[in-house]
Structure formats: C-alpha cells, structure tokens
Short mmCIF file of N, CA and C in Angstrom, two decimals:
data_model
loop_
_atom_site.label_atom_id
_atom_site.label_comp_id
_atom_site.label_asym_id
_atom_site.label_seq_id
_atom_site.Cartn_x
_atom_site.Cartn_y
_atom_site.Cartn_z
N UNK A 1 -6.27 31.05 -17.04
CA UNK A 1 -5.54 30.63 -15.84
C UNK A 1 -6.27 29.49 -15.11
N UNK A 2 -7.40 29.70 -14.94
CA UNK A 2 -8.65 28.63 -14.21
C UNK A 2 -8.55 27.20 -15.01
N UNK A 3 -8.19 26.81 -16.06
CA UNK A 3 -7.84 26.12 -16.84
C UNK A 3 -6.65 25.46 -17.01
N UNK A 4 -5.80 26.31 -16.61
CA UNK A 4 -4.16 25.55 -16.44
C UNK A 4 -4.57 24.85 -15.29
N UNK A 5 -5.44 25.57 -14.38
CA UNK A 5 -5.27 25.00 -13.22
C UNK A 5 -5.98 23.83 -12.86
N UNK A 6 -7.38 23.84 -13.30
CA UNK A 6 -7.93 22.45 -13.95
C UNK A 6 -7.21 21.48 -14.51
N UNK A 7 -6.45 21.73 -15.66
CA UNK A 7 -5.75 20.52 -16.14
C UNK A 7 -5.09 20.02 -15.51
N UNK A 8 -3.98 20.75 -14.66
CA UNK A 8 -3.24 20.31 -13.70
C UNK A 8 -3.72 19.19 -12.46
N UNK A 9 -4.79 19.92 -12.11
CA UNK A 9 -5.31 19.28 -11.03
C UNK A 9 -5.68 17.68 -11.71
N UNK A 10 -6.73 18.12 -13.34
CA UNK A 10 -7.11 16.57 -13.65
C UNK A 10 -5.75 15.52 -13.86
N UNK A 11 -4.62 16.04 -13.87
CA UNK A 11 -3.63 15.17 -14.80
C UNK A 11 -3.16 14.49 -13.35
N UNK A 12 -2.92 15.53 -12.01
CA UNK A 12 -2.52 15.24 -10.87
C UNK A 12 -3.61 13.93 -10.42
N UNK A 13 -4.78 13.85 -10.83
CA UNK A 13 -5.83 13.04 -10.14
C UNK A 13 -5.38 11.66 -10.94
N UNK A 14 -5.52 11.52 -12.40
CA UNK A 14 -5.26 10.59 -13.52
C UNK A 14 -4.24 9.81 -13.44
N UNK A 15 -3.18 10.39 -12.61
CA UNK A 15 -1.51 9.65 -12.56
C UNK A 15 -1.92 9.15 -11.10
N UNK A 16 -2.75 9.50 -10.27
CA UNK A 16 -2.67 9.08 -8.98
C UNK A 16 -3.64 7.59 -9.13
N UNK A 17 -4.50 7.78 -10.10
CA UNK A 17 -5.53 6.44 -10.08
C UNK A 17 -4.71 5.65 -11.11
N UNK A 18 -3.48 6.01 -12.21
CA UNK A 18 -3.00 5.05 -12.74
C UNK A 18 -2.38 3.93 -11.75
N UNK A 19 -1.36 5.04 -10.86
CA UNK A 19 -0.67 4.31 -9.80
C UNK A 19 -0.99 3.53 -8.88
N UNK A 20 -2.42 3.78 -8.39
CA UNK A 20 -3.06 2.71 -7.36
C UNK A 20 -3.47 1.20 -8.74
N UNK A 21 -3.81 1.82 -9.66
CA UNK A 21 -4.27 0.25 -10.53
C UNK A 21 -3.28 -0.16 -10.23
N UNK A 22 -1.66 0.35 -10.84
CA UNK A 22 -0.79 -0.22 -11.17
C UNK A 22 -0.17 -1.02 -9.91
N UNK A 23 -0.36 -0.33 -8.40
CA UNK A 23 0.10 -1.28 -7.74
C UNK A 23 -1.13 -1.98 -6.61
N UNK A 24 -1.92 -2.27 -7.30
CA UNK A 24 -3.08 -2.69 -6.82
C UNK A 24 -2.66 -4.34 -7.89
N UNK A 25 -2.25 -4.29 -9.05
CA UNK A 25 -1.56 -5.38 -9.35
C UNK A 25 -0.86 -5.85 -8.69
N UNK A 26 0.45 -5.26 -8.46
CA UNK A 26 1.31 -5.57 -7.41
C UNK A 26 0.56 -6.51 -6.01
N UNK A 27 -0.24 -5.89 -5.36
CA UNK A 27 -0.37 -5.92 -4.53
C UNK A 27 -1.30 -7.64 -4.67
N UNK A 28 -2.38 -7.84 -5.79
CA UNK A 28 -3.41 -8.74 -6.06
C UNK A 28 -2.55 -10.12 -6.31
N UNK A 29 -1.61 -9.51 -7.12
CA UNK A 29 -0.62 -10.79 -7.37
C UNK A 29 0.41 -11.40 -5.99
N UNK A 30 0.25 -10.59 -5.08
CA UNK A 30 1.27 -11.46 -3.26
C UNK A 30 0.10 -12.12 -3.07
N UNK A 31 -1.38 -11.11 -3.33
CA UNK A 31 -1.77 -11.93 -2.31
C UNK A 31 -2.43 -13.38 -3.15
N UNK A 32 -2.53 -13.54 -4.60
CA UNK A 32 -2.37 -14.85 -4.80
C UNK A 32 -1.70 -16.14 -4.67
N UNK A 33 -0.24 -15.43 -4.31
CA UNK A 33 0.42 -16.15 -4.30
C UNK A 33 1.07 -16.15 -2.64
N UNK A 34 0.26 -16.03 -1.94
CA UNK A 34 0.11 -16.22 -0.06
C UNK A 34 1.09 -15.38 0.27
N UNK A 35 2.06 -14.26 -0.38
CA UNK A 35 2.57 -13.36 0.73
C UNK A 35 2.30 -12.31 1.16
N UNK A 36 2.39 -12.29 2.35
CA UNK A 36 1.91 -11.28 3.55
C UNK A 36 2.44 -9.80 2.84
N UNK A 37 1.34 -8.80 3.11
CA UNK A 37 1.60 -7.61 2.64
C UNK A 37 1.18 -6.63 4.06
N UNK A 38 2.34 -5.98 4.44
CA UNK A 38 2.20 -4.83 5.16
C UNK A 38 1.35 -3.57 5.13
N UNK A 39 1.60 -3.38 3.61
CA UNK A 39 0.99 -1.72 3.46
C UNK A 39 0.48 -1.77 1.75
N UNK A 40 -0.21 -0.95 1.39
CA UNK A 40 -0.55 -0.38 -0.07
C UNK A 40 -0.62 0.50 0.40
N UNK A 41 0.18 1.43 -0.29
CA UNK A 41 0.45 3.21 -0.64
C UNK A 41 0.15 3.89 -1.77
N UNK A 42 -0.24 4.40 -1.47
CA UNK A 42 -0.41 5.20 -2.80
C UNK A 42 0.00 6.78 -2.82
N UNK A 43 1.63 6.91 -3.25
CA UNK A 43 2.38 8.50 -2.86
C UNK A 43 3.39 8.24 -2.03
N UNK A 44 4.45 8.92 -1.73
CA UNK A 44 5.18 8.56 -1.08
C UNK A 44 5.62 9.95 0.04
N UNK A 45 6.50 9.73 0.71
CA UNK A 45 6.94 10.86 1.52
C UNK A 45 5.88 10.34 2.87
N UNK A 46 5.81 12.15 3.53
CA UNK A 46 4.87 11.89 4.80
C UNK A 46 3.59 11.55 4.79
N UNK A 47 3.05 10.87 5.59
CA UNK A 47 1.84 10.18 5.25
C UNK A 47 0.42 10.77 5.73
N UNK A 48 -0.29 10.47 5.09
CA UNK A 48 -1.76 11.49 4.99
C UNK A 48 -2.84 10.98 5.88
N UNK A 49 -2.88 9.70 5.52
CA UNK A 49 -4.06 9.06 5.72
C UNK A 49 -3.58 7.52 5.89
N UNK A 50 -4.19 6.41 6.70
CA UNK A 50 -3.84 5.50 6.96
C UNK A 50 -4.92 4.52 7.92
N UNK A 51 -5.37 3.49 6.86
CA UNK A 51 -6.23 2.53 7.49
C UNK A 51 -6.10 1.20 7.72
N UNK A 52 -6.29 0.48 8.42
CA UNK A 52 -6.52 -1.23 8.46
C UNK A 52 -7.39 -1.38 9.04
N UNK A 53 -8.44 -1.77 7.97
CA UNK A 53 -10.21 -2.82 8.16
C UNK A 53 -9.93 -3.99 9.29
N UNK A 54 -10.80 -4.21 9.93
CA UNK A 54 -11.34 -5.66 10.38
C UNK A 54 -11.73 -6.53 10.17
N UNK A 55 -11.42 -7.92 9.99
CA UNK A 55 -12.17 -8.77 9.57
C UNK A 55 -13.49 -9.20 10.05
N UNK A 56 -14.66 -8.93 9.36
CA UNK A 56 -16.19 -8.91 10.11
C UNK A 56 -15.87 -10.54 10.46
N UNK A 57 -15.59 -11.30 9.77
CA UNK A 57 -15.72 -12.76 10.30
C UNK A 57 -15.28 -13.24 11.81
N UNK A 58 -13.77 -12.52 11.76
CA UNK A 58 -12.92 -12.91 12.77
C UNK A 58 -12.63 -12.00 13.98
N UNK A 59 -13.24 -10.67 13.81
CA UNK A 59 -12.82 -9.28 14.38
C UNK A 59 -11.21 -8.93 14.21
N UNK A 60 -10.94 -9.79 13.68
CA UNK A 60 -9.43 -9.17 13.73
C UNK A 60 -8.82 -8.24 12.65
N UNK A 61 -7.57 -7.42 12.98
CA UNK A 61 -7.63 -6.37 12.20
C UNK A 61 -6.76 -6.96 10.83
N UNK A 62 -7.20 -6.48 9.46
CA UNK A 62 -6.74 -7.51 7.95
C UNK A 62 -5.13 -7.23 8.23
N UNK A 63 -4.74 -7.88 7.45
CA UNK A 63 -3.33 -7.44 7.57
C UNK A 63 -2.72 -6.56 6.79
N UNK A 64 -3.25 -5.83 6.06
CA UNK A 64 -2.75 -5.04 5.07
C UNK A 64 -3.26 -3.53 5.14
N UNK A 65 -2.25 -2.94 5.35
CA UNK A 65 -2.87 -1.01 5.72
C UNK A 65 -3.06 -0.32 4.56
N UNK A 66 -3.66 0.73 4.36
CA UNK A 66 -4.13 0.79 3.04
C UNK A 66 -3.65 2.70 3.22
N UNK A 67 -2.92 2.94 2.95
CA UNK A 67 -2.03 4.70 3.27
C UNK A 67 -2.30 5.33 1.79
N UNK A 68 -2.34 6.77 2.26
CA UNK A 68 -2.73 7.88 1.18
C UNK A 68 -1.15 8.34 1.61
N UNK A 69 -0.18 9.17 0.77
CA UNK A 69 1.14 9.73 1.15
C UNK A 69 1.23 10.95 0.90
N UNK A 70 1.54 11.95 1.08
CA UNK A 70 2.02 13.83 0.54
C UNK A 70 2.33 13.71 -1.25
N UNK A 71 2.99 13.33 -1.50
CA UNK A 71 3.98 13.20 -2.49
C UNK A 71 3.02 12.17 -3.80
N UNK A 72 2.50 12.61 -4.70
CA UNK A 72 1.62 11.80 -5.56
C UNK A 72 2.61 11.47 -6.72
N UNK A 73 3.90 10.99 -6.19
CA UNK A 73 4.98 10.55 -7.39
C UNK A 73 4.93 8.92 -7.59
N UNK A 74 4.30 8.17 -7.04
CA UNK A 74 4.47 6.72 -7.35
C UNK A 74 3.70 6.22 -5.66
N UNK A 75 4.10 5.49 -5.76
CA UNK A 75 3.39 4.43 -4.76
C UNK A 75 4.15 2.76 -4.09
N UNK A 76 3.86 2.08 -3.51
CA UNK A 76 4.50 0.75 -3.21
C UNK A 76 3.55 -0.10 -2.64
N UNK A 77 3.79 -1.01 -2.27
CA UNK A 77 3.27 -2.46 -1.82
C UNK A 77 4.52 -2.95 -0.96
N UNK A 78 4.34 -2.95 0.91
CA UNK A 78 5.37 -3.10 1.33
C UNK A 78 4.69 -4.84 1.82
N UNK A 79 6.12 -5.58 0.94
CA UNK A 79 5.66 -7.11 1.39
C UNK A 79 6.46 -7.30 2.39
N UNK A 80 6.10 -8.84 3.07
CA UNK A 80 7.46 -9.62 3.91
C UNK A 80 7.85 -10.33 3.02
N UNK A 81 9.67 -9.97 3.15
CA UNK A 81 10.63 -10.71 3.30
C UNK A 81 11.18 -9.13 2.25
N UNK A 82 11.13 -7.93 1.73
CA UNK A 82 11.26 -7.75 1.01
C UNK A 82 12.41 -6.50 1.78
N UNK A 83 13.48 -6.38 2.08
CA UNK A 83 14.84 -5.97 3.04
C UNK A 83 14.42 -4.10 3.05
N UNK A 84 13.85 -3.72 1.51
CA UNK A 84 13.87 -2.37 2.07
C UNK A 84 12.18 -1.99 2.73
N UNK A 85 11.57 -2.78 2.60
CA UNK A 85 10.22 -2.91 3.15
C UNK A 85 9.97 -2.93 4.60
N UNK A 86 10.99 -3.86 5.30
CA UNK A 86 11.17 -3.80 6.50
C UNK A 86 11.90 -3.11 7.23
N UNK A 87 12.63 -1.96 6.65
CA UNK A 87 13.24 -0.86 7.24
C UNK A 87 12.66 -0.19 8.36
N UNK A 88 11.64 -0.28 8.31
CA UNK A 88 10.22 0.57 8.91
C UNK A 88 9.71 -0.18 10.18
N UNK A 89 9.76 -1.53 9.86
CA UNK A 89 9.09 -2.06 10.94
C UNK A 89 9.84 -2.84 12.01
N UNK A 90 8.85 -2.93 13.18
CA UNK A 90 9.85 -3.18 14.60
C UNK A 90 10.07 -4.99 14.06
N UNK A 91 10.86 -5.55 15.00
CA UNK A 91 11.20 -6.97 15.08
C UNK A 91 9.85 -7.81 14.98
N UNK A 92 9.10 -7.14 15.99
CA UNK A 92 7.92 -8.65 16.50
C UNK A 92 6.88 -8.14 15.26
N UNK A 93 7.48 -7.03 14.48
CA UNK A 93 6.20 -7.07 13.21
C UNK A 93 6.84 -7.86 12.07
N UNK A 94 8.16 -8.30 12.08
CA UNK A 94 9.05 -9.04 11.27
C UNK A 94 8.50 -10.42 11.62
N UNK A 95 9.19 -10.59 12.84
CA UNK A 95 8.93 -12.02 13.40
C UNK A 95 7.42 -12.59 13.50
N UNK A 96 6.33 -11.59 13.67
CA UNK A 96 5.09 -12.15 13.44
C UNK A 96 4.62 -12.93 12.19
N UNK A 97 5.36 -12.60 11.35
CA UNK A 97 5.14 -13.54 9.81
C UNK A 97 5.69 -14.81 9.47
N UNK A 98 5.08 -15.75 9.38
CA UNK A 98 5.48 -16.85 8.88
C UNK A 98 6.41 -17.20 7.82
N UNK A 99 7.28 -17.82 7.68
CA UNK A 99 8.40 -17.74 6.82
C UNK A 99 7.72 -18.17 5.28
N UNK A 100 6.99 -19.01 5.35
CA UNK A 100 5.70 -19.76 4.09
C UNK A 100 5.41 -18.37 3.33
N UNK A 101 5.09 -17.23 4.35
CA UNK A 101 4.26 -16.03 3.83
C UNK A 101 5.43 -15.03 3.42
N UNK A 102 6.42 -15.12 2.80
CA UNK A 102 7.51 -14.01 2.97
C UNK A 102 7.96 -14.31 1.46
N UNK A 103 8.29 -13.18 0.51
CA UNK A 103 8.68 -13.23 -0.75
C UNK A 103 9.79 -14.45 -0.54
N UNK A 104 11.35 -14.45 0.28
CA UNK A 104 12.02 -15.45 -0.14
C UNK A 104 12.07 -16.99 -0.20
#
C-alpha cells in the first residue's frame, strides 16, 4: 500500500516539473520576443501560492507573478493581448501595457 502511495505521489511530482519546463518555454519564448507576461502558473483552479520579485536594480516589482495552483493538471503563461488571459484583470492592469508589448 505504502508503495502505491509513493508512486503516486512520485508520478504527481514528475508531471508537475514536466509542466513548469513545458511552460517555462512558453513563458522564455514572450519574453524573447518583448511580450509582457502577467503570470506563470503552474496548476490550475484555486491558487496556493503567489509571488512577484523586485527588481534589486530598480526596486520595482518584475512584472511577472510566479503562482503555485490546487489542481496539478496543467499550467499557463498569462500574456498581454491574449483575450482569455485578461479575463482576470482590472482595466488599468490592461491599459498599463504598452501596445509594442502585447501578443497582437
């Protein structure tokens, strides 16, 4: 039994670090290509955990939040300009982004 439950747990851990590589791509490739990213998640549903660093250079806070979620079924990368991404957020967090920085 201690063993089902081990595996479980390792397979639960293994799909959770595939999913951050996988959208840790996602995420490496906006920001090569200059668009603004809201969030990296990793899980979805209600949310667990939730950070945004400072920039030591500038003090200001990075722009990208970095969330743990309930639900270890997949993950996202919420960009600007991206319609179901911004479901979530108020106007002046819309309007704060430069149009240059926005997927369209």
């Amino acid at each position: 039994m201690l063993s089902k439950l081990i595996s479980i747990l390792l397979f639960v851990i293994i799909i959770c670090f595939l999913i951050a590589w996988h959208e840790l791509g996602h995420l490496l490739a906006a920001k090569k290509c200059n668009v603004y990213c809201y969030e990296y998640s990793i899980g979805m549903g209600p949310l667990i955990y939730q950070h945004q660093g400072i920039n030591k250079k500038t003090g200001k806070k990075r722009e990208t939040k970095i969330s743990i979620r309930a639900l270890p079924v997949g993950g996202y990368v919420s960009m600007a300009g991206d319609e179901d991404a911004e479901g979530d957020l108020t106007n002046d967090e819309i309007d704060a982004v430069p149009k240059e920085r926005t997927l369209g």
